[in-house]
Amino acid sequence: MQPVYLNGTVIHGYGRGSRDLGCPTANIDNQSVEQQLPKNFRFGIYYGWAKLVGVSPSVADEGQLYKMVASVGVCPFFGNQTLSVEVHLIHEFPENFYGATLKVKFVGYLRGEKNFCSMDDLILAIRKDITDASQALDSVEGQKVKNDPFFLK
Ligand code: RBF
Ligand code: MG
């Protein structure tokens, strides 16, 4: 896929990410999503690179590019009414970072959003997504698309 870029603010999501699924997600503010996401962007699970700006050095390193996996859509399992972009950074952070700027580069598509019979099935699918994303980003191809002037602006 052609890379897609998003530059937004981390907002409070549905509060389900870490509590119920063991997978914290940084939700990107709706205005940035509306303005920057291509109109024909396909819902689904993507992977790519991300950077945090405006976060305390005790929480994250501003120079760092993090591997990420993201869900773009309406979460059929929960039946959300509105489009959301939720980014899981593949890293353990000591604290939340609501209000920080999150810059995301989508580089690959993993699968469509699915409904599941149980929460456990959703959790298993998310775990596999994290592994698949991590492997794709560690590969030679994944490393090639890591450095991007977008992250320096
Ligand atoms: N929600 C769904 O309803 N179906 C999915 O297939 C799905 N896949 C996801 C994959 C990843 C990697 C992540 C981070 C989230 C996914 N979600 C999916 C969204 C999940 O339901 C959401 O993050 C939580 O409900 C918190 O809002
Ligand atoms: Mg979230």
Short mmCIF file of C-alpha atoms and ligand atoms in Angstrom, two decimals:
data_model
loop_
_atom_site.label_atom_id
_atom_site.label_comp_id
_atom_site.label_asym_id
_atom_site.label_seq_id
_atom_site.Cartn_x
_atom_site.Cartn_y
_atom_site.Cartn_z
CA MET A 1 0.00 0.00 0.00
CA GLN A 2 0.96 3.64 -0.37
CA PRO A 3 1.77 5.02 3.08
CA VAL A 4 -0.94 7.00 4.83
CA TYR A 5 -0.07 9.61 7.45
CA LEU A 6 -1.98 10.85 10.47
CA ASN A 7 -0.93 13.54 12.90
CA GLY A 8 -3.32 13.97 15.80
CA THR A 9 -3.90 14.26 19.51
CA VAL A 10 -4.36 11.32 21.87
CA ILE A 11 -7.88 11.46 23.32
CA HIS A 12 -9.81 9.38 25.81
CA GLY A 13 -11.34 6.37 24.06
CA TYR A 14 -13.95 3.94 25.28
CA GLY A 15 -11.83 2.91 28.23
CA ARG A 16 -11.87 -0.70 27.06
CA GLY A 17 -8.41 -0.95 25.58
CA SER A 18 -6.33 -1.96 28.51
CA ARG A 19 -8.99 -2.92 30.99
CA ASP A 20 -10.85 -5.55 28.98
CA LEU A 21 -8.51 -6.48 26.19
CA GLY A 22 -5.03 -6.17 27.68
CA CYS A 23 -4.10 -3.98 24.74
CA PRO A 24 -3.94 -0.25 25.46
CA THR A 25 -4.76 1.94 22.47
CA ALA A 26 -4.14 5.61 21.86
CA ASN A 27 -7.24 7.03 20.16
CA ILE A 28 -6.67 9.86 17.69
CA ASP A 29 -8.94 12.93 17.83
CA ASN A 30 -11.85 12.92 15.40
CA GLN A 31 -11.03 16.18 13.66
CA SER A 32 -7.57 14.98 12.62
CA VAL A 33 -9.04 11.70 11.42
CA GLU A 34 -11.73 13.47 9.38
CA GLN A 35 -9.28 15.90 7.84
CA GLN A 36 -6.37 13.59 7.12
CA LEU A 37 -7.61 10.07 6.52
CA PRO A 38 -8.29 9.51 2.79
CA LYS A 39 -12.05 9.35 2.15
CA ASN A 40 -11.84 5.87 0.59
CA PHE A 41 -9.58 4.45 3.34
CA ARG A 42 -10.56 0.85 3.96
CA PHE A 43 -11.56 -0.13 7.50
CA GLY A 44 -9.32 -2.73 9.07
CA ILE A 45 -6.17 -3.47 10.99
CA TYR A 46 -2.94 -1.78 9.86
CA TYR A 47 0.66 -1.68 11.00
CA GLY A 48 3.33 0.94 10.75
CA TRP A 49 5.51 3.38 12.64
CA ALA A 50 4.61 6.01 15.21
CA LYS A 51 6.17 8.84 17.14
CA LEU A 52 5.03 10.70 20.26
CA VAL A 53 5.61 14.42 20.61
CA GLY A 54 4.98 16.56 23.66
CA VAL A 55 5.20 13.83 26.22
CA SER A 56 7.21 13.88 29.44
CA PRO A 57 10.65 12.24 29.05
CA SER A 58 9.81 9.93 31.95
CA VAL A 59 6.95 8.46 29.89
CA ALA A 60 8.36 8.24 26.36
CA ASP A 61 11.43 9.13 24.37
CA GLU A 62 10.63 11.78 21.75
CA GLY A 63 13.42 10.63 19.49
CA GLN A 64 12.01 7.13 19.29
CA LEU A 65 9.97 5.54 16.53
CA TYR A 66 7.65 2.88 17.88
CA LYS A 67 6.21 -0.09 16.04
CA MET A 68 2.45 0.11 16.02
CA VAL A 69 -0.66 -1.78 15.04
CA ALA A 70 -3.91 0.13 14.59
CA SER A 71 -7.58 -0.50 14.21
CA VAL A 72 -9.48 1.81 11.87
CA GLY A 73 -13.24 1.45 11.81
CA VAL A 74 -16.30 0.96 13.94
CA CYS A 75 -15.34 -2.10 16.05
CA PRO A 76 -18.14 -4.47 14.98
CA PHE A 77 -17.66 -6.54 18.12
CA PHE A 78 -18.71 -3.54 20.22
CA GLY A 79 -20.95 -1.93 17.60
CA ASN A 80 -19.50 1.58 17.85
CA GLN A 81 -21.54 4.29 16.11
CA THR A 82 -18.60 6.32 14.85
CA LEU A 83 -15.31 5.81 13.09
CA SER A 84 -12.29 5.57 15.36
CA VAL A 85 -8.58 5.23 14.81
CA GLU A 86 -6.97 3.40 17.72
CA VAL A 87 -3.23 2.92 17.78
CA HIS A 88 -1.48 0.31 19.90
CA LEU A 89 2.19 1.18 20.31
CA ILE A 90 4.27 -1.97 20.69
CA HIS A 91 6.10 -0.86 23.80
CA GLU A 92 5.33 -0.78 27.50
CA PHE A 93 4.78 2.74 28.81
CA PRO A 94 4.80 3.59 32.51
CA GLU A 95 1.84 5.97 32.19
CA ASN A 96 -0.91 7.18 29.85
CA PHE A 97 -0.19 10.08 27.53
CA TYR A 98 -3.53 11.72 26.81
CA GLY A 99 -3.06 15.08 25.13
CA ALA A 100 0.24 14.17 23.47
CA THR A 101 0.68 14.48 19.73
CA LEU A 102 0.83 11.15 17.94
CA LYS A 103 2.27 10.92 14.44
CA VAL A 104 1.44 7.71 12.63
CA LYS A 105 2.57 6.25 9.32
CA PHE A 106 0.47 3.32 8.09
CA VAL A 107 2.56 1.06 5.87
CA GLY A 108 0.67 -2.23 5.66
CA TYR A 109 -2.78 -3.79 5.90
CA LEU A 110 -3.28 -6.95 7.97
CA ARG A 111 -6.99 -7.80 7.80
CA GLY A 112 -10.51 -6.46 7.88
CA GLU A 113 -12.35 -5.68 11.11
CA LYS A 114 -14.29 -8.68 12.30
CA ASN A 115 -17.04 -9.55 14.66
CA PHE A 116 -16.16 -12.34 17.07
CA CYS A 117 -18.19 -14.84 19.07
CA SER A 118 -16.41 -13.98 22.28
CA MET A 119 -14.09 -11.49 23.86
CA ASP A 120 -11.46 -14.24 24.09
CA ASP A 121 -11.51 -14.67 20.31
CA LEU A 122 -11.06 -10.92 19.84
CA ILE A 123 -8.16 -10.93 22.31
CA LEU A 124 -6.49 -13.83 20.47
CA ALA A 125 -6.89 -12.04 17.12
CA ILE A 126 -5.34 -8.86 18.57
CA ARG A 127 -2.39 -10.83 19.99
CA LYS A 128 -1.77 -12.32 16.56
CA ASP A 129 -2.02 -8.87 14.96
CA ILE A 130 0.65 -7.57 17.33
CA THR A 131 2.98 -10.47 16.44
CA ASP A 132 2.33 -10.11 12.70
CA ALA A 133 2.86 -6.35 12.80
CA SER A 134 6.02 -6.66 14.85
CA GLN A 135 7.51 -9.21 12.44
CA ALA A 136 6.61 -7.18 9.36
CA LEU A 137 8.19 -4.06 10.86
CA ASP A 138 11.37 -5.89 11.93
CA SER A 139 11.87 -7.15 8.38
CA VAL A 140 14.12 -5.44 5.86
CA GLU A 141 11.04 -4.00 4.13
CA GLY A 142 9.64 -2.74 7.41
CA GLN A 143 12.92 -1.03 8.35
CA LYS A 144 13.12 0.68 4.95
CA VAL A 145 9.87 2.55 5.51
CA LYS A 146 10.75 3.57 9.07
CA ASN A 147 12.67 6.74 8.42
CA ASP A 148 10.49 9.37 6.88
CA PRO A 149 10.74 13.18 6.74
CA PHE A 150 7.17 13.20 8.11
CA PHE A 151 8.59 12.27 11.51
CA LEU A 152 11.03 15.19 11.50
CA LYS A 153 8.52 17.95 10.73
N1 RBF B 1 -12.58 -4.54 17.21
C1 RBF B 1 -13.46 -5.33 16.55
O1 RBF B 1 -14.66 -5.21 16.77
N2 RBF B 1 -13.05 -6.24 15.63
C2 RBF B 1 -11.73 -6.45 15.33
O2 RBF B 1 -11.42 -7.28 14.48
C3 RBF B 1 -10.76 -5.65 16.03
N3 RBF B 1 -9.43 -5.82 15.82
C4 RBF B 1 -8.53 -5.05 16.50
C5 RBF B 1 -7.16 -5.22 16.29
C6 RBF B 1 -6.23 -4.46 16.97
C7 RBF B 1 -4.78 -4.67 16.73
C8 RBF B 1 -6.68 -3.47 17.90
C9 RBF B 1 -5.69 -2.64 18.65
C10 RBF B 1 -8.02 -3.29 18.11
C11 RBF B 1 -8.97 -4.06 17.43
N4 RBF B 1 -10.33 -3.90 17.63
C12 RBF B 1 -11.24 -4.69 16.97
C13 RBF B 1 -10.80 -2.76 18.40
C14 RBF B 1 -11.05 -3.05 19.85
O3 RBF B 1 -12.34 -3.56 19.94
C15 RBF B 1 -10.90 -1.72 20.57
O4 RBF B 1 -9.55 -1.33 20.55
C16 RBF B 1 -11.39 -1.77 21.98
O5 RBF B 1 -12.75 -2.03 21.97
C17 RBF B 1 -11.14 -0.45 22.69
O6 RBF B 1 -11.90 0.58 22.17
MG MG B 2 -7.98 3.52 23.42
#
